[in-house]
mmCIF file of C-alpha atoms in Angstrom:
data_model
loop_
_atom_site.group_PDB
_atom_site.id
_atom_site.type_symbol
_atom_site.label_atom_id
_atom_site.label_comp_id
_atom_site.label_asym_id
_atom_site.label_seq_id
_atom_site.Cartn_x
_atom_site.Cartn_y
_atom_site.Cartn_z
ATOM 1 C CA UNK A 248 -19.542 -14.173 -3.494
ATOM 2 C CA UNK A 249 -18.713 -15.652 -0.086
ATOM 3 C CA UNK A 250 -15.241 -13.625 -0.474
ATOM 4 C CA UNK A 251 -17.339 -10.591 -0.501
ATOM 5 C CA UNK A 252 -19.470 -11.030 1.986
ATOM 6 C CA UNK A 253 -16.929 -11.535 4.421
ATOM 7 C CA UNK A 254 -14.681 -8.687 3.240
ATOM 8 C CA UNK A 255 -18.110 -6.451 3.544
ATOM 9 C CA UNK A 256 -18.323 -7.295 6.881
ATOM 10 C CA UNK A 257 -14.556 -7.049 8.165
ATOM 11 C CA UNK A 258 -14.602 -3.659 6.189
ATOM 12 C CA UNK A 259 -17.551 -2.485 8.336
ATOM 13 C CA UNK A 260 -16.456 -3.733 11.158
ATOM 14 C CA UNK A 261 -13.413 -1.160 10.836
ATOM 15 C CA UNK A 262 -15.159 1.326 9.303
ATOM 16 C CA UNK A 263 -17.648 1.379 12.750
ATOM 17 C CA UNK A 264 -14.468 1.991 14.485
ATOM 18 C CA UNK A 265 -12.922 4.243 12.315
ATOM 19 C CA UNK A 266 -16.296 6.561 12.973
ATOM 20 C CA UNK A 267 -16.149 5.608 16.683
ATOM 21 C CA UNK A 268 -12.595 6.671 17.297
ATOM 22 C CA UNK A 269 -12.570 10.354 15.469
ATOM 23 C CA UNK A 270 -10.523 12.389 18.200
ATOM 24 C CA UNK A 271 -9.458 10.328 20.775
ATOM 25 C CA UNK A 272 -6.411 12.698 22.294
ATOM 26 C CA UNK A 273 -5.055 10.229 24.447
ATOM 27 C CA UNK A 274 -5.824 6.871 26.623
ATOM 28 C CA UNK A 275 -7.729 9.344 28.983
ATOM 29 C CA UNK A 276 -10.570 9.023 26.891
ATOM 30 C CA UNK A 277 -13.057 5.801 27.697
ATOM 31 C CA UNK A 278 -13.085 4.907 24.237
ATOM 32 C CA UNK A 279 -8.939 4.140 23.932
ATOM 33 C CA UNK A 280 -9.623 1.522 26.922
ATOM 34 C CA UNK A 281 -12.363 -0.054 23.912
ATOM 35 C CA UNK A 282 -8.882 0.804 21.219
ATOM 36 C CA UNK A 283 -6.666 -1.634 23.643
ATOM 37 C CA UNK A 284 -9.356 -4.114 25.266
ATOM 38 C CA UNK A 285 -12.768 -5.890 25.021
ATOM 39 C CA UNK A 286 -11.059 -8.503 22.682
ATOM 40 C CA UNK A 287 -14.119 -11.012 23.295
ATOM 41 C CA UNK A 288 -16.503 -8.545 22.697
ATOM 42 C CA UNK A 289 -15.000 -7.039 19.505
ATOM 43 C CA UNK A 290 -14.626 -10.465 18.298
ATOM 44 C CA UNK A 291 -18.265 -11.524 19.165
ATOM 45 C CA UNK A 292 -19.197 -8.025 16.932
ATOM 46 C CA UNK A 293 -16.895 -8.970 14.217
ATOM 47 C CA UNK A 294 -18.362 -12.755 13.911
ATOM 48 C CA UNK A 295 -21.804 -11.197 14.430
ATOM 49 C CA UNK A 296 -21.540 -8.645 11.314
ATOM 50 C CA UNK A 297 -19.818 -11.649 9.012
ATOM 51 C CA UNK A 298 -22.604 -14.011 9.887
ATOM 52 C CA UNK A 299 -25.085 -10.612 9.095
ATOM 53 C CA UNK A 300 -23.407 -10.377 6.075
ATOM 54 C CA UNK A 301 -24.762 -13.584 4.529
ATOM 55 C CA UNK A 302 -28.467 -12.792 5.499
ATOM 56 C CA UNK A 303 -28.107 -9.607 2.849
ATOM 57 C CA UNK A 304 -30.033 -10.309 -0.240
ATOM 58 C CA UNK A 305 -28.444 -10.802 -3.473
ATOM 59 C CA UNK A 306 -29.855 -8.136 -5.825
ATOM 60 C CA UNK A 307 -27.693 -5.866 -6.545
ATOM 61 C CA UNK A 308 -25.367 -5.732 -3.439
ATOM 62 C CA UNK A 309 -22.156 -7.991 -4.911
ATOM 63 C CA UNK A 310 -21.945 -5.506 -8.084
ATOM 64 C CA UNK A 311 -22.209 -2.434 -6.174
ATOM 65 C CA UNK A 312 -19.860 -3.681 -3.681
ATOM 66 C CA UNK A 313 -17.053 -4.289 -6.157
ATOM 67 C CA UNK A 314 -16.834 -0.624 -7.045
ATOM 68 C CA UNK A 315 -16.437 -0.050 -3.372
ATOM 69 C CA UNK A 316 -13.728 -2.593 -4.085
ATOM 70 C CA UNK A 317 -12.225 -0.827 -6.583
ATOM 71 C CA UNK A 318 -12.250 2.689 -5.139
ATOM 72 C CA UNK A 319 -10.743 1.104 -1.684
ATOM 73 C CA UNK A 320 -8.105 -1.158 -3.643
ATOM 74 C CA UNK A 321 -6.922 2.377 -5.519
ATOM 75 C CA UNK A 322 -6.959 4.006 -2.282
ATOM 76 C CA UNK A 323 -4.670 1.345 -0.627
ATOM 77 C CA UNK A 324 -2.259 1.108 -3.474
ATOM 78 C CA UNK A 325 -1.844 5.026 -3.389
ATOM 79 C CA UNK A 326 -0.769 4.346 0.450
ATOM 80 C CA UNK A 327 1.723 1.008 -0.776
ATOM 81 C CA UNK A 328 3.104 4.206 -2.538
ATOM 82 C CA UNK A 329 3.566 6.225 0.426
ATOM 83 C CA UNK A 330 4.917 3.682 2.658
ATOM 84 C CA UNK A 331 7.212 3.134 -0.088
ATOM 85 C CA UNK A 332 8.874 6.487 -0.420
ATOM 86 C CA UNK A 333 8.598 6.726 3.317
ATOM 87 C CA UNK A 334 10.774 3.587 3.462
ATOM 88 C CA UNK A 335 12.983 4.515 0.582
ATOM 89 C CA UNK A 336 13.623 7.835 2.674
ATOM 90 C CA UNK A 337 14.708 6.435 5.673
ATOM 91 C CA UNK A 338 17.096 3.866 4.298
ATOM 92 C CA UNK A 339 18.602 7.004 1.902
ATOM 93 C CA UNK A 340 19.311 8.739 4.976
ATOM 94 C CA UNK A 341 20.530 6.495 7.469
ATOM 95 C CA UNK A 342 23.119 5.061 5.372
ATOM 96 C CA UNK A 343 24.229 8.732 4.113
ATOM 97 C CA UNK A 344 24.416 9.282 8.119
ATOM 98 C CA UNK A 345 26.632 5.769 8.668
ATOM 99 C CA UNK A 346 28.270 7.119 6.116
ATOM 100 C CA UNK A 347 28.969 9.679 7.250
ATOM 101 C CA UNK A 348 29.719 8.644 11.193
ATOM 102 C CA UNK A 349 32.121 6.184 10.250
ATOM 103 C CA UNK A 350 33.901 7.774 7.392
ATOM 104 C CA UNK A 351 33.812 4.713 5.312
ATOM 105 C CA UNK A 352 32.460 4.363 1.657
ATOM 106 C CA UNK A 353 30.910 0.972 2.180
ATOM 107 C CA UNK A 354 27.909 2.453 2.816
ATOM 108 C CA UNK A 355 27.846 4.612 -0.647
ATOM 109 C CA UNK A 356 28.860 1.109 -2.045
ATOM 110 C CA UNK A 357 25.842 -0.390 -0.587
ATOM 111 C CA UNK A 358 23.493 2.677 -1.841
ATOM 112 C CA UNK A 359 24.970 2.293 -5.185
ATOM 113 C CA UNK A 360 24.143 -0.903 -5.258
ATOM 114 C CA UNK A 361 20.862 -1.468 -4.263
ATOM 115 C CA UNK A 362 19.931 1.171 -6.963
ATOM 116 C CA UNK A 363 22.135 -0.279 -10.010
ATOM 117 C CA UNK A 364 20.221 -3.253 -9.041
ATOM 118 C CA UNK A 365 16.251 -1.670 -8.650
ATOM 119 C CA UNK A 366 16.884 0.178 -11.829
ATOM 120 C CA UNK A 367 18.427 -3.465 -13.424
ATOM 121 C CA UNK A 368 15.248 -5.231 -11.859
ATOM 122 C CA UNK A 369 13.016 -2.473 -14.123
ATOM 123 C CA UNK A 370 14.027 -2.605 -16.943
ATOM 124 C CA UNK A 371 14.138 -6.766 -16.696
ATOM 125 C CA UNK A 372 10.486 -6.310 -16.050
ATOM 126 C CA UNK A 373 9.948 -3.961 -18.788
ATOM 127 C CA UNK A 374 11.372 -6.365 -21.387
ATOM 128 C CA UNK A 375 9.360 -9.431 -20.298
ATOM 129 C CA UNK A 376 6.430 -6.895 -20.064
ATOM 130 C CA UNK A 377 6.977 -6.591 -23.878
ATOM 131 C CA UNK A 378 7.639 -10.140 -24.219
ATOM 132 C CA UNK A 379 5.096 -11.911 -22.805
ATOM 133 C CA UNK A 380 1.832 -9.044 -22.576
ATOM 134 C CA UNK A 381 2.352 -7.551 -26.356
ATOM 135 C CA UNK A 382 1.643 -9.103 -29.415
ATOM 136 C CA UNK A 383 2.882 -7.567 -33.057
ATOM 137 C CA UNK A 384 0.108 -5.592 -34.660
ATOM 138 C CA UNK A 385 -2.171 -6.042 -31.695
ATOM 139 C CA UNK A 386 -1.664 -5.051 -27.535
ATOM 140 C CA UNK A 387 -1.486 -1.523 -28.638
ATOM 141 C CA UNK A 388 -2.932 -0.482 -25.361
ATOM 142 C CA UNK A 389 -0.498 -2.573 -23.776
ATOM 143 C CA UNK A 390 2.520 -1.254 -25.514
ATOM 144 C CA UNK A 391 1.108 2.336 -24.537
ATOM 145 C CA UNK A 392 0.833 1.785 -20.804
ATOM 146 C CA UNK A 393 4.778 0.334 -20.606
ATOM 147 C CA UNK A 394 5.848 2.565 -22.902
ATOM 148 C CA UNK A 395 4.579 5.285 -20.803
ATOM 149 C CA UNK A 396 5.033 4.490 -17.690
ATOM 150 C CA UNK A 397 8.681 3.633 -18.707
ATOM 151 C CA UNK A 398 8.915 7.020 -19.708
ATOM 152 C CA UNK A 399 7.289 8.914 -16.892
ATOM 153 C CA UNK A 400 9.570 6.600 -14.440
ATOM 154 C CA UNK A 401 13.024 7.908 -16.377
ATOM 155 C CA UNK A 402 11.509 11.479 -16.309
ATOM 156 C CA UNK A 403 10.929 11.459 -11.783
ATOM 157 C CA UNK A 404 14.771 9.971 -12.135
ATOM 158 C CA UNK A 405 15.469 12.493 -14.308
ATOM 159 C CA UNK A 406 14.034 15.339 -11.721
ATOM 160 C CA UNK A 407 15.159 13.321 -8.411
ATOM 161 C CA UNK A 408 18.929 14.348 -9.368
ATOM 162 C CA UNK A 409 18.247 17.956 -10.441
ATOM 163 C CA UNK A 410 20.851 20.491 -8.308
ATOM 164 C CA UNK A 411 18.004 22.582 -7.379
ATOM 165 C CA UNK A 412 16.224 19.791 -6.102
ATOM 166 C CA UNK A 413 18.877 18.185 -4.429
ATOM 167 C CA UNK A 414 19.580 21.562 -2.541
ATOM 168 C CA UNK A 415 15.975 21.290 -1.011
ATOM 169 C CA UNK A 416 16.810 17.790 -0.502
ATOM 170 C CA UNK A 417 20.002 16.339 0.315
ATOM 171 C CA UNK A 418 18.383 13.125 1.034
ATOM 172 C CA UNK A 419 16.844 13.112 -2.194
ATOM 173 C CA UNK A 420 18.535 10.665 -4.719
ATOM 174 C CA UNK A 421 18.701 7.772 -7.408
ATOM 175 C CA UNK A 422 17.471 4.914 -4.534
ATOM 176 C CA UNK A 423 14.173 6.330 -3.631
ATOM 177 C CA UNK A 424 13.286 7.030 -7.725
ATOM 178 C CA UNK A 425 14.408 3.291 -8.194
ATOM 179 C CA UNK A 426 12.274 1.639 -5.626
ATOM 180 C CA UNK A 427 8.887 3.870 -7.331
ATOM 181 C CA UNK A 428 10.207 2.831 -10.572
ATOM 182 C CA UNK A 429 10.133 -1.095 -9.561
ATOM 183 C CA UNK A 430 7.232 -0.635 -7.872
ATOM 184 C CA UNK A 431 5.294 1.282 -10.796
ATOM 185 C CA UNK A 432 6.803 -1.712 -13.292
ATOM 186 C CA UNK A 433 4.888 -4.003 -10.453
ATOM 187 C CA UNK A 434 1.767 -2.183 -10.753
ATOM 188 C CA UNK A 435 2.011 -2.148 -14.538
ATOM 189 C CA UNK A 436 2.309 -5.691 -14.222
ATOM 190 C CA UNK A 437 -0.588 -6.579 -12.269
ATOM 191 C CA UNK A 438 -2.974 -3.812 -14.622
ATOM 192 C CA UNK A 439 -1.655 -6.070 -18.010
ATOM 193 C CA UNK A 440 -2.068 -9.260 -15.905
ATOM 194 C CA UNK A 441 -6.112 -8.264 -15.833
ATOM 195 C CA UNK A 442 -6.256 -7.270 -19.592
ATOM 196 C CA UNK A 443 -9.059 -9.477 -20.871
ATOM 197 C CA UNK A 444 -7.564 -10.220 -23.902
ATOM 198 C CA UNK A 445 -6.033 -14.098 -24.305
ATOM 199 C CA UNK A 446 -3.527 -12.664 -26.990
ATOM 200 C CA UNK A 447 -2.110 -10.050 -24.624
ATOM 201 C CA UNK A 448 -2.372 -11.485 -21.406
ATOM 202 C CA UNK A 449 -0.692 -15.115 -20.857
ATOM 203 C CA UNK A 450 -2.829 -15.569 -17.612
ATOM 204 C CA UNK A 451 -6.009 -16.221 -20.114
ATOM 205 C CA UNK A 452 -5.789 -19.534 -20.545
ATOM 206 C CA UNK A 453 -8.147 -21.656 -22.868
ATOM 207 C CA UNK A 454 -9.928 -24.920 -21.221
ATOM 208 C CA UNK A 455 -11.796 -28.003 -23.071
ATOM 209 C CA UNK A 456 -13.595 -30.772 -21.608
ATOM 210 C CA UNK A 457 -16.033 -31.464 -18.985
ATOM 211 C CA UNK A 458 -16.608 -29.270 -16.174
ATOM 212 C CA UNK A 459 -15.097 -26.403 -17.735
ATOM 213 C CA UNK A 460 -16.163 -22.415 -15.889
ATOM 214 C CA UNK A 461 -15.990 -20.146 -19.388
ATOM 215 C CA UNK A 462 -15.392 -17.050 -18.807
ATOM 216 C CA UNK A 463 -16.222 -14.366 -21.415
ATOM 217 C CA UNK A 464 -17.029 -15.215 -25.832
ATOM 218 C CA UNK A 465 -14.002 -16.663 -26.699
ATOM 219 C CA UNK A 466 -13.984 -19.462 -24.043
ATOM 220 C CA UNK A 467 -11.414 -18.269 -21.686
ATOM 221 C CA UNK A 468 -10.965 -18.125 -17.721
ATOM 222 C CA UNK A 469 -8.769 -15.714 -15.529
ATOM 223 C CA UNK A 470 -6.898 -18.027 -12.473
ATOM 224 C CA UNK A 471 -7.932 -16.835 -9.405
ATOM 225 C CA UNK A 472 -4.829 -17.153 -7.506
ATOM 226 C CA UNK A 473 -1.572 -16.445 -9.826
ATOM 227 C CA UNK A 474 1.867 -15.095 -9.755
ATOM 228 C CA UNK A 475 0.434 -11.311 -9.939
ATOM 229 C CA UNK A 476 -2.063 -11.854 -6.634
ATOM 230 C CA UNK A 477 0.944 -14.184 -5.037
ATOM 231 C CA UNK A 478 3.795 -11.391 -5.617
ATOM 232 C CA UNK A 479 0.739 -8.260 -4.111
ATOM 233 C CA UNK A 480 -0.264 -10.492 -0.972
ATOM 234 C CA UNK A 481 3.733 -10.735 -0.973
ATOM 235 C CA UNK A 482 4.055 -6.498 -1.369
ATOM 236 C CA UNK A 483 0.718 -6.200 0.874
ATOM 237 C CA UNK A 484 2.251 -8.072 4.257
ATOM 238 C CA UNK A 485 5.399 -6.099 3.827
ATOM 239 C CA UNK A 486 4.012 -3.316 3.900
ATOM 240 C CA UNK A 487 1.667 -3.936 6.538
ATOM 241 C CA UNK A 488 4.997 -5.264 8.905
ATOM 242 C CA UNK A 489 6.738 -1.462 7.607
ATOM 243 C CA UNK A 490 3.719 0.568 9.580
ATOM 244 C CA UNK A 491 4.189 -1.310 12.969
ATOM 245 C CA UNK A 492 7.451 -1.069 12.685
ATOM 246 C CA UNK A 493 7.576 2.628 12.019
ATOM 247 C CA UNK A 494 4.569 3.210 14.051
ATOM 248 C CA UNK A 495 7.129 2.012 17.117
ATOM 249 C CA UNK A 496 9.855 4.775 15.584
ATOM 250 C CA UNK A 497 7.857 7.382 16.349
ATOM 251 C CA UNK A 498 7.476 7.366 20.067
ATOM 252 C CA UNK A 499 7.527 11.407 20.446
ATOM 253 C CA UNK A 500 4.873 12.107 18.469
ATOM 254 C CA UNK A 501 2.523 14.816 20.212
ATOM 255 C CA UNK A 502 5.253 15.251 23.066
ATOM 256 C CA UNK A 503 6.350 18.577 24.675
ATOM 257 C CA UNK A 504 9.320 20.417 23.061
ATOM 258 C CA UNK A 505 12.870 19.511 25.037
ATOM 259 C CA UNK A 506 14.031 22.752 26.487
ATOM 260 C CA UNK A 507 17.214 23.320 28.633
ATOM 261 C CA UNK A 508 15.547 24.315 31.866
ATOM 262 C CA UNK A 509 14.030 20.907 32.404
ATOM 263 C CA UNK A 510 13.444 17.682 30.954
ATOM 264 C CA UNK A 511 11.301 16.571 27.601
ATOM 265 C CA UNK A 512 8.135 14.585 27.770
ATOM 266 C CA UNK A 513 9.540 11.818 26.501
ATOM 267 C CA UNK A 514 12.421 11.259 28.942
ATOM 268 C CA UNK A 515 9.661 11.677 31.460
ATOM 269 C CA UNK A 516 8.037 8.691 30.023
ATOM 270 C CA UNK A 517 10.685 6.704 29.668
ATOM 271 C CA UNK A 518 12.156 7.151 33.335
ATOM 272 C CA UNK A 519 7.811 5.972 34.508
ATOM 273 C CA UNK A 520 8.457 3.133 32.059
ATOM 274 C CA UNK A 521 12.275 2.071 33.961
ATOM 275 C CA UNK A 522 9.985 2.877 37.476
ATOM 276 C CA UNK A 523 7.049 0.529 36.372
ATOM 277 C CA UNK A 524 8.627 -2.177 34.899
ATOM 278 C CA UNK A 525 11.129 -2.597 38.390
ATOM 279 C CA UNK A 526 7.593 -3.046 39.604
ATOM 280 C CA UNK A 527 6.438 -5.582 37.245
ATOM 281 C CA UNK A 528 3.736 -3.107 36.717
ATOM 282 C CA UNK A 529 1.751 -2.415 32.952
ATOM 283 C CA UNK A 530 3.072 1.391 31.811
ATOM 284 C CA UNK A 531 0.709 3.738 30.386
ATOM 285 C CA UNK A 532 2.500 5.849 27.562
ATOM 286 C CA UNK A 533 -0.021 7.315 25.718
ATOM 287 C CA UNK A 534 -1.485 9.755 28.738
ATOM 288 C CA UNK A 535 -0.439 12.787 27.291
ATOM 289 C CA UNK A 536 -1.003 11.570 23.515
ATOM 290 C CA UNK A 537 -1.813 9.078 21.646
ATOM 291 C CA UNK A 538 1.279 7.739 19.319
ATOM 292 C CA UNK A 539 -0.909 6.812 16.539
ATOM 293 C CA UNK A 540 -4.220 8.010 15.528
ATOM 294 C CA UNK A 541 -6.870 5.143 15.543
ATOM 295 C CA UNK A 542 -9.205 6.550 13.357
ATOM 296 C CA UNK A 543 -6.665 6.761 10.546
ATOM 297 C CA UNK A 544 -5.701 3.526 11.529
ATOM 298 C CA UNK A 545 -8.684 1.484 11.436
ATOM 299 C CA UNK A 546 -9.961 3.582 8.146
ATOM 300 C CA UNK A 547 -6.291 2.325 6.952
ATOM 301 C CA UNK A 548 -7.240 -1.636 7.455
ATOM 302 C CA UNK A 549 -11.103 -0.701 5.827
ATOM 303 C CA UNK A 550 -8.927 -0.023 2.586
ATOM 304 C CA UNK A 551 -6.819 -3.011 3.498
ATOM 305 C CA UNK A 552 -9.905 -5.378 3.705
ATOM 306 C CA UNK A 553 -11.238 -3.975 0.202
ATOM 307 C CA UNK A 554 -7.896 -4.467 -1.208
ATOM 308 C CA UNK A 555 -7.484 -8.227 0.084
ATOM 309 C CA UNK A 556 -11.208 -8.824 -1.909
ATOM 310 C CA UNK A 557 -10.239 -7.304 -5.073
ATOM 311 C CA UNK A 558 -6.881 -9.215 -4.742
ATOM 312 C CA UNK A 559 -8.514 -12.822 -3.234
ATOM 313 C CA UNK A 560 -11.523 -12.196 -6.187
ATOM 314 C CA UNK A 561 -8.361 -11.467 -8.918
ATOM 315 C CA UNK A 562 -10.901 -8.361 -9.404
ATOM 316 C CA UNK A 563 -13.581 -11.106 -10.230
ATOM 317 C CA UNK A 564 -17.384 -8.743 -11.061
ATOM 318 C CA UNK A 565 -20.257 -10.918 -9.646
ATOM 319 C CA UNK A 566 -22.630 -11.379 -12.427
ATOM 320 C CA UNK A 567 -25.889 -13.157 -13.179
ATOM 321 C CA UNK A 568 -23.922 -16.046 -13.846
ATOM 322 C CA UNK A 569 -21.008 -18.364 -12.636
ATOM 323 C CA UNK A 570 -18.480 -16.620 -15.174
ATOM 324 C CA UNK A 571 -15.579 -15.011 -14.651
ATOM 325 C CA UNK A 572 -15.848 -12.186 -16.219
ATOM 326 C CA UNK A 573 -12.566 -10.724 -17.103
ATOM 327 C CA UNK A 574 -13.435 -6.618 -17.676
ATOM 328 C CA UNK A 575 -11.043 -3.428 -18.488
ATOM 329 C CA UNK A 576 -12.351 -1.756 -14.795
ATOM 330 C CA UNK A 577 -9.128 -3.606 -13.416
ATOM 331 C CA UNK A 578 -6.576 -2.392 -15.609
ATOM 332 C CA UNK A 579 -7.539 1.338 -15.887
ATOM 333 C CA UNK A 580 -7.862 1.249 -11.786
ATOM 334 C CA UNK A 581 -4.622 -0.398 -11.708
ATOM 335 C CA UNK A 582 -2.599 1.497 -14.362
ATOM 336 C CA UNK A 583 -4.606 5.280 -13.163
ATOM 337 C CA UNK A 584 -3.302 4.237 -9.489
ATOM 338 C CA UNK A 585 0.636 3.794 -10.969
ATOM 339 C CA UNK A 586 0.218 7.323 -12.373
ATOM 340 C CA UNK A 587 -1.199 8.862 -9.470
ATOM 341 C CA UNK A 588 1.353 7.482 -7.642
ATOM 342 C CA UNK A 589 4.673 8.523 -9.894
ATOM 343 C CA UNK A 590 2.682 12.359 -9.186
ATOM 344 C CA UNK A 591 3.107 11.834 -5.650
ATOM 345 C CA UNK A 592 6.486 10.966 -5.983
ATOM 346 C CA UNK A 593 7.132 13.766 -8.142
ATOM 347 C CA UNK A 594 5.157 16.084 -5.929
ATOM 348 C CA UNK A 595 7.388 14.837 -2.824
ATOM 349 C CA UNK A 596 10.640 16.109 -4.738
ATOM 350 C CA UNK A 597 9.595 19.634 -6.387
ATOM 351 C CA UNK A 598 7.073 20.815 -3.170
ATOM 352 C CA UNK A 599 10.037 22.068 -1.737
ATOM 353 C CA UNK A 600 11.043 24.322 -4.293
ATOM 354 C CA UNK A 601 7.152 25.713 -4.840
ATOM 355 C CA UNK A 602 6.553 26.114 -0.863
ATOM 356 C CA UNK A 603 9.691 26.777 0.400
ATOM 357 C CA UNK A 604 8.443 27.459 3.996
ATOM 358 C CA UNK A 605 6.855 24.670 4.527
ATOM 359 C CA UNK A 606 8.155 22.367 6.609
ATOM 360 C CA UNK A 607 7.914 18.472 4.145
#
């Protein structure tokens, strides 16, 4: 309960910002000066709300807070998804482009190999999926989602390679289909990890003796902190190091178009950036735009803070007592977010080909 509380009030802390940032153009505006200062007083808010947080009564706020959980944990696996075929993208193409430049087919090598060995990776997960989270003549739900999901992976591999599609797409390939087929096999991993069934789920484990916390009829408690939770905090920091490191790739973003008469915005900046720094002076860059948008971004770390609950809680529903109660919420959330995420990915390749002018 204490892990809820304080995600409640880190996710409203972000979420007031997320409100109080909606259109800020550029650091013109007084409220960017609030985006990039006031560190005291934000913190003084922040330990303010959490301490706020614990003066709520009980009732019913823990249970209805966990479906906020759940909706924002979805939300923020959808956007894993993103980042992933947004990473997946990038290295595609700037090793085609090494390639390329320096005429040498290391780089192809390299490509080749990383996907012979995402696509291994898979289908060693889908066999100790089997293994260890089926049972014969029971697990049939279980069987289902790998089964499926196995499929549904092969078929966006299938459609990745397609000539028409790879005419739209040059970029598009094998290595991007590999990484969303890892990464659904992950997800499909954590949904059977919260199956609250001890014959289907090895985490279940059965406890005797004093002191014992049951959790559910047949005597049985979920660990809070295991190798699924370890392996998303894992997936959850990397992805949270890819968007400031992307975030920092994009430094024309809302910038005037180069023409040949005079120069772009951007080399503007960065000649005021050479002329401040010889001073020893702070540089500005976001005067004529901002290079990120902040609303996005704090809503972004509101779904990040209900994502670390569900994760720290191992999707743990407060109830009237001190059991764990293990419940099928998790895995449908879990396994409904893999397949909303492989029709992303499979919306990402054919888009082209159904709206050929826009621009993807």
């Amino acid at each position: 309960r204490a892990v809820y509380r304080m995600c409640f009030a880190t996710a409203a802390f972000f979420f007031l910002f997320t409100l109080f940032m909606i259109c800020v153009r550029s650091s013109r505006d007084p409220r960017a000066a609030i985006q990039n200062g006031f560190w005291f007083f934000k913190f003084l808010i922040l330990v303010a709300i959490t301490v706020g947080a614990f003066y709520i009564p009980e009732g019913s706020f823990s249970n209805i807070w966990f479906y906020f959980g759940v909706v924002g944990s979805f939300l923020f696996t959808l956007i894993q998804l993103v980042l992933l075929i947004d990473f997946a993208h990038c290295w595609n193409q700037r090793w085609l482009c090494k390639a390329e430049e320096c005429d040498s087919r290391a780089w192809y090598a390299g490509l080749f190999f990383f996907t012979l060995l995402f696509y291994t990776l898979s289908i060693a997960a889908v066999t100790l999926l089997f293994i260890y989270y089926t049972h014969p003549g029971t697990c049939y739900e279980g069987k289902v989602f790998i089964g499926l999901n196995l499929t549904l992976c092969f078929c966006v591999s299938i459609v990745a390679v397609l000539p028409k599609v790879q005419e739209a797409q040059p970029n598009s390939g094998l290595l991007q289909a590999s990484v969303i087929t890892l990464y659904t096999m992950f997800v499909t991993w954590l949904a059977l990890s919260s199956v609250p069934d001890q014959k289907c789920n090895p985490h279940l484990l059965t406890h005797f003796g004093n002191g014992t916390i049951l959790a559910g009829p047949d005597g049985y408690e979920t660990h809070w902190w295991d190798a699924p939770n370890i392996v998303g905090l894992i997936v959850f920091i990397l992805c949270t190091l890819f968007i400031g490191l992307r975030s920092s790739d994009h430094r024309q973003v809302n910038s005037l178009m180069q023409t040949e008469e005079g120069q772009s915005a951007p080399e503007i900046m960065q000649q005021r950036q050479v002329v401040a720094e010889c001073r020893g002076q702070a540089f500005d860059n976001e005067q004529d735009g901002v290079t990120y948008s902040y609303s996005f971004f704090h809503f972004c770390l509101v779904l990040a803070s209900l994502h670390i609950m569900m994760t720290l809680t191992n999707w743990y529903r407060p109830g009237e007592t001190r059991k764990l109660i293990s419940t099928w919420t998790a895995v449908w959330v879990k396994i409904c977010a893999s397949w909303a995420g492989l029709l992303l990915y499979l919306w990402t390749l054919v888009a082209p080909l159904l709206l050929p002018n826009r621009d993807f």
